[in-house]
GROMACS .gro file of C-alpha atoms in nm:
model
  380
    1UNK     CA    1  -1.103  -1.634  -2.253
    2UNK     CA    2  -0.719  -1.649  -2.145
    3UNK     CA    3  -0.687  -1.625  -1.769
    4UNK     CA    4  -0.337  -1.653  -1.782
    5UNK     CA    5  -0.092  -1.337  -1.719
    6UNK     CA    6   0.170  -1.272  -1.970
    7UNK     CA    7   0.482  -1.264  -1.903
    8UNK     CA    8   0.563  -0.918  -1.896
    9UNK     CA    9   0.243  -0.918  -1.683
   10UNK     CA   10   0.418  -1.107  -1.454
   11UNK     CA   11   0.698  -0.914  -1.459
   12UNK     CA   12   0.511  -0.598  -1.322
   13UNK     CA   13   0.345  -0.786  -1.032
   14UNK     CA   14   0.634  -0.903  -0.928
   15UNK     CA   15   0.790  -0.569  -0.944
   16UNK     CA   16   0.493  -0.414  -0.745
   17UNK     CA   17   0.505  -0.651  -0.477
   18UNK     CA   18   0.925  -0.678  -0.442
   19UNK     CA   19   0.896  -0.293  -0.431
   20UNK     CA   20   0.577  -0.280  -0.196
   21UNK     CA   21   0.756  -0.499   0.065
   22UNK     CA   22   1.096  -0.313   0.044
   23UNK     CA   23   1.022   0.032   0.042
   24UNK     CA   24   0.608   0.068   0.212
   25UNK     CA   25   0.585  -0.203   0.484
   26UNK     CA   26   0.865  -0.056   0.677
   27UNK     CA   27   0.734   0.260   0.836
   28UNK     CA   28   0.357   0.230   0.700
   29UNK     CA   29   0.211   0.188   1.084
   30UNK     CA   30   0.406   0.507   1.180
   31UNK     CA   31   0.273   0.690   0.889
   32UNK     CA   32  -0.090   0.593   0.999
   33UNK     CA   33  -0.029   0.712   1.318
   34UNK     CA   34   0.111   1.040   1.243
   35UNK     CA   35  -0.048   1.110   0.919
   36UNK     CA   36   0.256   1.105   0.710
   37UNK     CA   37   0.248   1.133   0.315
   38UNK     CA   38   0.505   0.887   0.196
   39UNK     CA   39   0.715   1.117   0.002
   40UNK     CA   40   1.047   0.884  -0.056
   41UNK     CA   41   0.797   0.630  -0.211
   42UNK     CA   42   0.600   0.814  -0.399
   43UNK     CA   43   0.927   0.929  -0.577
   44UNK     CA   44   1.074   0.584  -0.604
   45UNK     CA   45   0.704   0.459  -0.720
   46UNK     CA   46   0.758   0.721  -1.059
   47UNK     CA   47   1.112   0.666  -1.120
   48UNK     CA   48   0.944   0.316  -1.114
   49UNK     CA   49   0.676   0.403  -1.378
   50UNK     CA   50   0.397   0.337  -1.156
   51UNK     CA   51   0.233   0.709  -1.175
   52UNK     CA   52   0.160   0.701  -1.541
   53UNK     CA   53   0.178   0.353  -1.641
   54UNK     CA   54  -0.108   0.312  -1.894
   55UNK     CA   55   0.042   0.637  -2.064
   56UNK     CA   56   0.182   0.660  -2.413
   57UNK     CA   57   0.618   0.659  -2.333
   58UNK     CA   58   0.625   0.931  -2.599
   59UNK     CA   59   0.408   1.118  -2.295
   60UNK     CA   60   0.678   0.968  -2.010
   61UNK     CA   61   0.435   0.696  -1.923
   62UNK     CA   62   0.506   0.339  -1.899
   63UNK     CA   63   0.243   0.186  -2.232
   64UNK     CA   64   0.095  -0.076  -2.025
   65UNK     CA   65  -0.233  -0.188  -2.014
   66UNK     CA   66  -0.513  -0.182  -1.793
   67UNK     CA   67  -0.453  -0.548  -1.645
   68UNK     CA   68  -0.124  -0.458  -1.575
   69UNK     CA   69  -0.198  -0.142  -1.358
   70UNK     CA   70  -0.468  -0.359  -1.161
   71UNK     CA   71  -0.194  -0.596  -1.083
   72UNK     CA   72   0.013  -0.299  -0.948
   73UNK     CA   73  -0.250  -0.142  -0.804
   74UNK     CA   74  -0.335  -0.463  -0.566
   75UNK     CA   75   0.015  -0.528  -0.467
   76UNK     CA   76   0.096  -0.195  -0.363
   77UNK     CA   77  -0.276  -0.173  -0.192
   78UNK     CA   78  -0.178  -0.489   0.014
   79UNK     CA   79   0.093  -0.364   0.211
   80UNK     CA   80  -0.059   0.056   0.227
   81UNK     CA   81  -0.338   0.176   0.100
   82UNK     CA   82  -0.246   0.536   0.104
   83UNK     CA   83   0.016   0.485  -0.118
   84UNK     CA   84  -0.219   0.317  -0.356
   85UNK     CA   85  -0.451   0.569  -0.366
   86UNK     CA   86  -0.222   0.816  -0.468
   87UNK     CA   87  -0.116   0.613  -0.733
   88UNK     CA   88  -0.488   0.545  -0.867
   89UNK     CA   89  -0.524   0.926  -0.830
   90UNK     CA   90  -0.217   1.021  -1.054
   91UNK     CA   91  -0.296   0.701  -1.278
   92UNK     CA   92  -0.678   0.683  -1.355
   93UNK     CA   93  -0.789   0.992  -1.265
   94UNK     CA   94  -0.544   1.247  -1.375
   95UNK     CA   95  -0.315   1.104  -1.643
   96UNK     CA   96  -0.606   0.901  -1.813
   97UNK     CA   97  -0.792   1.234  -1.814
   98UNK     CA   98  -0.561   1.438  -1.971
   99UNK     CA   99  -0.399   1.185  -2.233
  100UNK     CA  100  -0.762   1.084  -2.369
  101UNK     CA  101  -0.880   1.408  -2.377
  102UNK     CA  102  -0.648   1.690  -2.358
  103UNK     CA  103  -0.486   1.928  -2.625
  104UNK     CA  104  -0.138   1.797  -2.734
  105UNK     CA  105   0.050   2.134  -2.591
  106UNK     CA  106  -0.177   2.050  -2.299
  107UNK     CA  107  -0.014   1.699  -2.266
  108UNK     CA  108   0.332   1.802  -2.314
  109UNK     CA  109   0.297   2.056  -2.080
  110UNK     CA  110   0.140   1.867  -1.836
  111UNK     CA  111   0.113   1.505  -1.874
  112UNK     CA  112   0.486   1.457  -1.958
  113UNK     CA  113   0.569   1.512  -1.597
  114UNK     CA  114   0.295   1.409  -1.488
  115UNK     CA  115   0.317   1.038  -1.585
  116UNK     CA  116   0.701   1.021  -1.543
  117UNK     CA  117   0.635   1.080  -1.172
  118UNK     CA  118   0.855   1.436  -1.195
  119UNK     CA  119   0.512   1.560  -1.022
  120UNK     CA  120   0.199   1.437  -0.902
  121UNK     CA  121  -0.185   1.573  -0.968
  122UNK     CA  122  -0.527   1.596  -0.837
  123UNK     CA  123  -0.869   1.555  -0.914
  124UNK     CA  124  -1.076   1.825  -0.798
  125UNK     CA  125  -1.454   1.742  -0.829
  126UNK     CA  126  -1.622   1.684  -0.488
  127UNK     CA  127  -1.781   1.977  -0.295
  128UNK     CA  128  -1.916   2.059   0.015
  129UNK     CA  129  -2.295   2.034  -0.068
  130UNK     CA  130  -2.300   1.803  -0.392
  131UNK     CA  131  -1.996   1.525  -0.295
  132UNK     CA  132  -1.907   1.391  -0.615
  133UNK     CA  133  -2.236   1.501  -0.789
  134UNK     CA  134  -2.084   1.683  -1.121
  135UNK     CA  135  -2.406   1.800  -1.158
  136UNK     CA  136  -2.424   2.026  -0.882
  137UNK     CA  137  -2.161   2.199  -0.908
  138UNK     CA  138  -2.139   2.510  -0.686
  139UNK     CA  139  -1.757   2.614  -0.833
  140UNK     CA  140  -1.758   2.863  -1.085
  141UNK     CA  141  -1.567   2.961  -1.429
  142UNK     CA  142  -1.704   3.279  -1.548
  143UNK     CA  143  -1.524   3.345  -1.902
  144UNK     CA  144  -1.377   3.645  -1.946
  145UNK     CA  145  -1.258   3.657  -2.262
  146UNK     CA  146  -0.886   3.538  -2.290
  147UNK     CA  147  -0.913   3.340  -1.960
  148UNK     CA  148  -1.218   3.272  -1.694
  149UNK     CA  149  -1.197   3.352  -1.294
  150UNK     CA  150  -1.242   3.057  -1.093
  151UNK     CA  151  -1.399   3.119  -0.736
  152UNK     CA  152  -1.534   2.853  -0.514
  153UNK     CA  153  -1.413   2.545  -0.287
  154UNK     CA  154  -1.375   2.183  -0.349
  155UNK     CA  155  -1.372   1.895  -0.067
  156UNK     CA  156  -1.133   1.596   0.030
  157UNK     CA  157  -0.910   1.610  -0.273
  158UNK     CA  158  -0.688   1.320  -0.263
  159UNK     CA  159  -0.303   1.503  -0.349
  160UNK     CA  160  -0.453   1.810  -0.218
  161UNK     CA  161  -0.161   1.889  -0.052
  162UNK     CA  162   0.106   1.787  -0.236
  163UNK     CA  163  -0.007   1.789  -0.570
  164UNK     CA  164   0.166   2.043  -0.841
  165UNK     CA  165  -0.151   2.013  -1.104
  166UNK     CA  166  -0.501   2.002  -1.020
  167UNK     CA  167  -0.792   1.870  -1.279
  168UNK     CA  168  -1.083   2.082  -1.158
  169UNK     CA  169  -1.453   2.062  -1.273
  170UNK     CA  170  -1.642   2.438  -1.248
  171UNK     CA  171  -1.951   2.537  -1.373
  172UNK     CA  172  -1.934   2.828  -1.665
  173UNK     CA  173  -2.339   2.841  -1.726
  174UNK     CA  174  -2.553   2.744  -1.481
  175UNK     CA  175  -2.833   2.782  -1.727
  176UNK     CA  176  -2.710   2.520  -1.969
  177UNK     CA  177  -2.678   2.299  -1.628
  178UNK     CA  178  -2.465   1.966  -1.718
  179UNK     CA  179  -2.434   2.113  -2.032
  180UNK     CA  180  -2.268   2.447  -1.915
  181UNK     CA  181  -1.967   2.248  -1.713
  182UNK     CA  182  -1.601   2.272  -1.773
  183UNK     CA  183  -1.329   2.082  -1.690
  184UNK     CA  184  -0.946   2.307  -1.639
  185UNK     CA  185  -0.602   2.231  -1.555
  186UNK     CA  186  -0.469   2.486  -1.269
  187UNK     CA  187  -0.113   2.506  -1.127
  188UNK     CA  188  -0.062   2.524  -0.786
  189UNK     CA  189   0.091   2.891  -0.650
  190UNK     CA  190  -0.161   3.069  -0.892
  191UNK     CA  191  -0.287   3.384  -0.711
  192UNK     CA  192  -0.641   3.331  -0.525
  193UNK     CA  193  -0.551   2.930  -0.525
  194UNK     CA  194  -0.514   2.798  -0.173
  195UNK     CA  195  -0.511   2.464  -0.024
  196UNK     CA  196  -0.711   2.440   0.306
  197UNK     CA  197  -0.656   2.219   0.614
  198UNK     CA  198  -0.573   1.841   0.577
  199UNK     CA  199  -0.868   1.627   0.699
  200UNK     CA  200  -0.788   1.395   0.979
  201UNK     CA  201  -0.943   1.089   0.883
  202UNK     CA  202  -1.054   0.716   1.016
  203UNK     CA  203  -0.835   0.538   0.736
  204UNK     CA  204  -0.561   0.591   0.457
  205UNK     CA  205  -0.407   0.855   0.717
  206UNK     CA  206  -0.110   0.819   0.531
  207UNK     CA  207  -0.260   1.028   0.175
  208UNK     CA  208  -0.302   1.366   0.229
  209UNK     CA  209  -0.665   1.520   0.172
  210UNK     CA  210  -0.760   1.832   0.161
  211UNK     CA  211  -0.999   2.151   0.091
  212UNK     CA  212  -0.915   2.381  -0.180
  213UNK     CA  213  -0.982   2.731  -0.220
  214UNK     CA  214  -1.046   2.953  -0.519
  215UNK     CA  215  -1.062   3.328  -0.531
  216UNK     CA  216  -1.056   3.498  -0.827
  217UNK     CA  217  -0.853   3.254  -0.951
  218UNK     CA  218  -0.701   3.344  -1.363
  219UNK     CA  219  -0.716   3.063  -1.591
  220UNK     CA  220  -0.592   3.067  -1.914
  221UNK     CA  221  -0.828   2.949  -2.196
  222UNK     CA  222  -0.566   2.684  -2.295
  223UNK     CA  223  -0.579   2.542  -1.954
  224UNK     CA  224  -0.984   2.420  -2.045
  225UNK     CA  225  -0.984   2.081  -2.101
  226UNK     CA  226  -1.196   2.021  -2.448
  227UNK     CA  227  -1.447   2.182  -2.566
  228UNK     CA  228  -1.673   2.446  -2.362
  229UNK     CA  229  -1.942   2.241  -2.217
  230UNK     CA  230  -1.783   1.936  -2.212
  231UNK     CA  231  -1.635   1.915  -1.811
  232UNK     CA  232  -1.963   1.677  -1.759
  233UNK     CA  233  -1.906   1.429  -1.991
  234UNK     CA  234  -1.521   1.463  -1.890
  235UNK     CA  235  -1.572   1.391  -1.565
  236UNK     CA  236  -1.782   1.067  -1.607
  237UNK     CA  237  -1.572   0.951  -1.843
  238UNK     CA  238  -1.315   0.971  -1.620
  239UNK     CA  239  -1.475   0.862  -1.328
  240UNK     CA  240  -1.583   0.542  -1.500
  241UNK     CA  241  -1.171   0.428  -1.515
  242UNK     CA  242  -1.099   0.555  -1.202
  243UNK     CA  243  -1.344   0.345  -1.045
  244UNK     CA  244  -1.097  -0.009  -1.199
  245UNK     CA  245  -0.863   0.159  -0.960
  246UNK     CA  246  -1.028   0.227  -0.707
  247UNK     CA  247  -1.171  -0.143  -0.708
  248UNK     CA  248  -0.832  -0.269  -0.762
  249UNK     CA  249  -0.677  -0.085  -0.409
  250UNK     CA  250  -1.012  -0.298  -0.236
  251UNK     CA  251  -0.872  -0.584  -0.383
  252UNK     CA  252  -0.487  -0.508  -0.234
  253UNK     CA  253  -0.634  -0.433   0.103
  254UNK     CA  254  -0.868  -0.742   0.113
  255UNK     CA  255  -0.598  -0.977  -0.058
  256UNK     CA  256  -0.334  -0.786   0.221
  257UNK     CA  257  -0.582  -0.900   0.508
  258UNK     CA  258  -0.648  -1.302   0.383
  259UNK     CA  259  -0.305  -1.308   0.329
  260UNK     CA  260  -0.198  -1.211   0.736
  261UNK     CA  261  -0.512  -1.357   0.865
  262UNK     CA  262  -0.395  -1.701   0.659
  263UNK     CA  263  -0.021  -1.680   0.787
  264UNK     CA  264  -0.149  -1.656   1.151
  265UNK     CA  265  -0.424  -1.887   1.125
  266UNK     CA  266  -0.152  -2.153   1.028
  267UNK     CA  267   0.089  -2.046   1.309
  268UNK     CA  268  -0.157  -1.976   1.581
  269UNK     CA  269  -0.205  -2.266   1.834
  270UNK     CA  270  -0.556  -2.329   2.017
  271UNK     CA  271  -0.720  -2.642   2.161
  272UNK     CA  272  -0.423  -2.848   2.083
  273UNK     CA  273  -0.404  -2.731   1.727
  274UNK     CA  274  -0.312  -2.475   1.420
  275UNK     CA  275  -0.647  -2.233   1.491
  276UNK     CA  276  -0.687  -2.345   1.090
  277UNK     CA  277  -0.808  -2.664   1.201
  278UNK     CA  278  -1.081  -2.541   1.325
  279UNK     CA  279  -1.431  -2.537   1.115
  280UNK     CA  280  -1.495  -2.138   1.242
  281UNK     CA  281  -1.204  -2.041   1.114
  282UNK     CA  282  -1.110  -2.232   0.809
  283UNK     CA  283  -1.479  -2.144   0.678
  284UNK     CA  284  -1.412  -1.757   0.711
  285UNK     CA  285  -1.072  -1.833   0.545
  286UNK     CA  286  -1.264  -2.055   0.255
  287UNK     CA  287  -1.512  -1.744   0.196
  288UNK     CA  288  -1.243  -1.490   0.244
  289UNK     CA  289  -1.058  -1.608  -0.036
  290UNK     CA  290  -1.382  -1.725  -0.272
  291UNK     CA  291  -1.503  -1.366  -0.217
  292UNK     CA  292  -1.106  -1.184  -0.334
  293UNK     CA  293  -1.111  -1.441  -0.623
  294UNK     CA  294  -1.484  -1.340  -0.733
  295UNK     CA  295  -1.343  -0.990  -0.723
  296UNK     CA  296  -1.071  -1.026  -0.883
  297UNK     CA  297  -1.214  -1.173  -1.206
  298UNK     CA  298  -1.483  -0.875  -1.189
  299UNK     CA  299  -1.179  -0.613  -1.170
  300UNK     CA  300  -1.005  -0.794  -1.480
  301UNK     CA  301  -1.293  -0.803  -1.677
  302UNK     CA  302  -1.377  -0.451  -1.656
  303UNK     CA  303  -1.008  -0.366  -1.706
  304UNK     CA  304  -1.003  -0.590  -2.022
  305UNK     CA  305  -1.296  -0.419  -2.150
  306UNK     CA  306  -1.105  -0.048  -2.123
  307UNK     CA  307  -0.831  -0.164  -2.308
  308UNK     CA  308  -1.080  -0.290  -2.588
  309UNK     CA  309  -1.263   0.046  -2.611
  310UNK     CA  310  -1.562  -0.039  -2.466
  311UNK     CA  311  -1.796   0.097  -2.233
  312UNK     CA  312  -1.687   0.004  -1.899
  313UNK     CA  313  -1.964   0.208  -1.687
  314UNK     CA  314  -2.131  -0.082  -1.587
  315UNK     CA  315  -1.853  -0.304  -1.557
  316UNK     CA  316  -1.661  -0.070  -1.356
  317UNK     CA  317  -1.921   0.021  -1.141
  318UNK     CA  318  -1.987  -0.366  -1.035
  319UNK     CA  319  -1.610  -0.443  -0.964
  320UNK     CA  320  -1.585  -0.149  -0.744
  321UNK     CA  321  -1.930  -0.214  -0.563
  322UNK     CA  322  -1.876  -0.570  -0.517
  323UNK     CA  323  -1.469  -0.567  -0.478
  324UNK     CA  324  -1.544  -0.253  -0.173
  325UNK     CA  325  -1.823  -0.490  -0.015
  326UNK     CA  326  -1.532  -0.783   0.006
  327UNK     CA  327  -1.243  -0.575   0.104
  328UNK     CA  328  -1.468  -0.454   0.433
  329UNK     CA  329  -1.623  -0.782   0.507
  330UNK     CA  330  -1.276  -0.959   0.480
  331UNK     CA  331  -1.104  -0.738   0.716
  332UNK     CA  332  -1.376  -0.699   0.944
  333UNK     CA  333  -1.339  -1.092   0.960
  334UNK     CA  334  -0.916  -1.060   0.957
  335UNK     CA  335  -0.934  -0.905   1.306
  336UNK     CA  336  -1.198  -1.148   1.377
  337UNK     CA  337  -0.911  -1.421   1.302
  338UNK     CA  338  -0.644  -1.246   1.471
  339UNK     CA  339  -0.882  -1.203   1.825
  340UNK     CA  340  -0.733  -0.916   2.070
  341UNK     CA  341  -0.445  -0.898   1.854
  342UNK     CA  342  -0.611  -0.818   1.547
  343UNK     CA  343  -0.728  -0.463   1.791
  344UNK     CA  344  -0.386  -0.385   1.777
  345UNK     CA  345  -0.144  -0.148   1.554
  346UNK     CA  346   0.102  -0.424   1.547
  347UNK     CA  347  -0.082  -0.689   1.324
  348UNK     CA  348  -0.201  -0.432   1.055
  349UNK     CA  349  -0.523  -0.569   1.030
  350UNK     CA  350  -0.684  -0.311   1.195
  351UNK     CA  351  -0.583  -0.080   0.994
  352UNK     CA  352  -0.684  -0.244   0.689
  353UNK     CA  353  -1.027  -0.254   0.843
  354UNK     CA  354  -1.039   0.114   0.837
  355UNK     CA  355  -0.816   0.132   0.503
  356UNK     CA  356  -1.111  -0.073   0.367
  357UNK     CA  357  -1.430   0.202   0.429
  358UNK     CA  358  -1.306   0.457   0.247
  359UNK     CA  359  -1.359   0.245  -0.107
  360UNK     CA  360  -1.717   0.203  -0.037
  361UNK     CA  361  -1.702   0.616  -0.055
  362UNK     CA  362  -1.481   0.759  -0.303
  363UNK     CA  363  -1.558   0.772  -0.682
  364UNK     CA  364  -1.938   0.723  -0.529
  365UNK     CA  365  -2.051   0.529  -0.267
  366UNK     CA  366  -2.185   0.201  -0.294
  367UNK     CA  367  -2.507   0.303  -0.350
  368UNK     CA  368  -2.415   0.546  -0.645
  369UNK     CA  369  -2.232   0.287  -0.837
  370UNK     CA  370  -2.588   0.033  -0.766
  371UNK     CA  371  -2.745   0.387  -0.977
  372UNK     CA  372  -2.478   0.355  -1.253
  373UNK     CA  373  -2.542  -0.060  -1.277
  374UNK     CA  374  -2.956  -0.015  -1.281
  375UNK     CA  375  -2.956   0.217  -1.543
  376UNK     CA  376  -2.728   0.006  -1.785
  377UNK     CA  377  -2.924  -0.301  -1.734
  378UNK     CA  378  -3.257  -0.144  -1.790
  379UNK     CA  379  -3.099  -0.048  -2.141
  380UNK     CA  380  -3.055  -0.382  -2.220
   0.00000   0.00000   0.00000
């Protein structure tokens, strides 16, 4: 086993971090505050090739691989979380999607702009009543022939607000259950579609997330994604990669948070001495940074196991439980470190802290992805 990065490799780390520090850290406590998507970036970050960057070029994506993104992912996730998220969104979620399993007029339609940044999507699969249960859904797709009539309302869609495609997941036959779930592509501005209030959350302030509304909403029969019935298995499939991302942008934030809580340990002075010196702190540093390492390798291995084809459920699910676990305890213990100024805006910390909860949540909480990790190993 190679631990070593390529060069190219390298090469996009470097990129990701160069363009994290230039173009996110300035600003990204003033977007917290006020809730601010960071549109200039998010532009910049697909002219870049960081929205579709494990995408085919002949699709406007970048032809990386897996490792690559995750190397991306963390640097951008170090310096603002919000802007990571959008890019694991866009990345594993709705590009990855659509590429693996889409028509090819769907792709060139859709995934061409898509990856090249020209736009950005969401993934519309949580719901009031089942969270990110694709089982449950409540949404409905009632086929009508030449198109079906969407009607009901999905819950904290990352891009809600500012997305120009949407990846939804309805429910077509309830009596088939998982069986009778589809998976559609729907433009925003279609009549009935409208996106509901932005949530006002406790962390990643700066993404926008949102409710979205469907009435009677036409969708062409080209828009389905596969074949009918297959929305369930789409939707795990995809959910599987996005949670490499998602695991990744725990990494950035708890990698972000060692990395401040180091700088000031070695600059702050108590009891005659660098605060470092001291055993109480240079033992949370020590775990801090065993804990981001043992991540880390989990994170590459399940990324190195997507770009050879295999199954990465259980891989996937392990780096994001245990890479979610770290990136909470680590900033929990960075404003530890930093004492009354780790309470305030200033140091960043903080906000990393509540940057950090939201990845024991999304793509399944903690507990969901200990459901997805049981099940494999009792296979074996």
């Amino acid at each position: 086993m190679d631990f070593n990065l390529t060069e190219e490799q390298q090469m996009i780390q470097q990129a990701a971090r160069d363009f994290a520090h230039a173009e996110l850290l300035q600003g990204v406590i003033e977007r917290d505050n006020e809730q601010k998507f960071p549109y200039d970036a998010v532009k910049k970050m697909g002219e870049m090739g960081f929205l579709g960057m494990m995408v085919d070029p002949k699709y406007g994506g970048a032809g990386l691989d897996s490792i690559s993104y995750v190397l991306a992912m963390e640097e951008i996730a170090k310096i603002d979380a919000s802007a990571a998220v959008v890019m694991s969104v866009n990345n594993s979620l709705v590009c990855a999607g659509i590429e693996k399993f889409a028509s090819e007029e769907q792709k060139m339609k859709y995934l061409v702009p898509l990856a090249s940044g020209e736009v950005i999507g969401a993934f519309a699969l949580s719901e009031p009543e089942a969270g990110s249960d694709a089982t449950s859904q409540s949404t409905t797709a009632e086929d009508k022939g030449d198109h079906y009539l969407l009607n009901g309302t999905k819950n904290w869609i990352t891009n809600g607000g500012n997305a120009t495609y949407y990846v939804v997941i309805a429910q077509t036959d309830p009596e088939k259950k998982h069986k009778g779930i589809n998976a559609f592509i729907v433009e925003r501005g279609w009549e009935g579609f409208q996106v509901g209030k932005k949530e006002d959350k406790l962390g990643i302030r700066g993404s926008d997330t949102h409710s979205l509304m469907f009435t009677d909403v036409k969708v062409p029969k080209e828009n389905r994604i596969g074949e009918d019935g297959f929305g369930f298995a789409f939707a795990m499939a995809v959910l599987n990669g996005g949670r490499i991302g998602i695991a990744s942008q725990a990494l950035g934030i708890a990698a972000g948070a060692y990395e401040l809580s180091l700088k000031y340990a070695k600059e702050r002075r108590s009891f005659g001495t660098e605060i470092i010196n001291h055993q109480a702190i240079a033992f949370k540093l020590a775990d801090m940074h065993v804990n981001i390492m043992a991540a880390r390798m989990l994170i590459y291995k399940a990324a190195a196991e997507k770009d050879e084809g295999k199954d990465i459920s259980e891989s996937g699910a392990m780096a994001k439980l245990y890479a979610s676990q770290v990136a909470m305890d680590t900033t929990i213990e960075a404003v530890q470190i930093h004492g009354g100024y780790g309470y305030v805006k200033e140091y960043h910390v903080e906000r990393m802290m509540r940057d950090a909860k939201i990845t024991q949540i999304y793509e399944g909480t903690s507990e969901i992805q200990k459901i997805v990790i049981s099940r494999a190993i009792s296979k074996k």
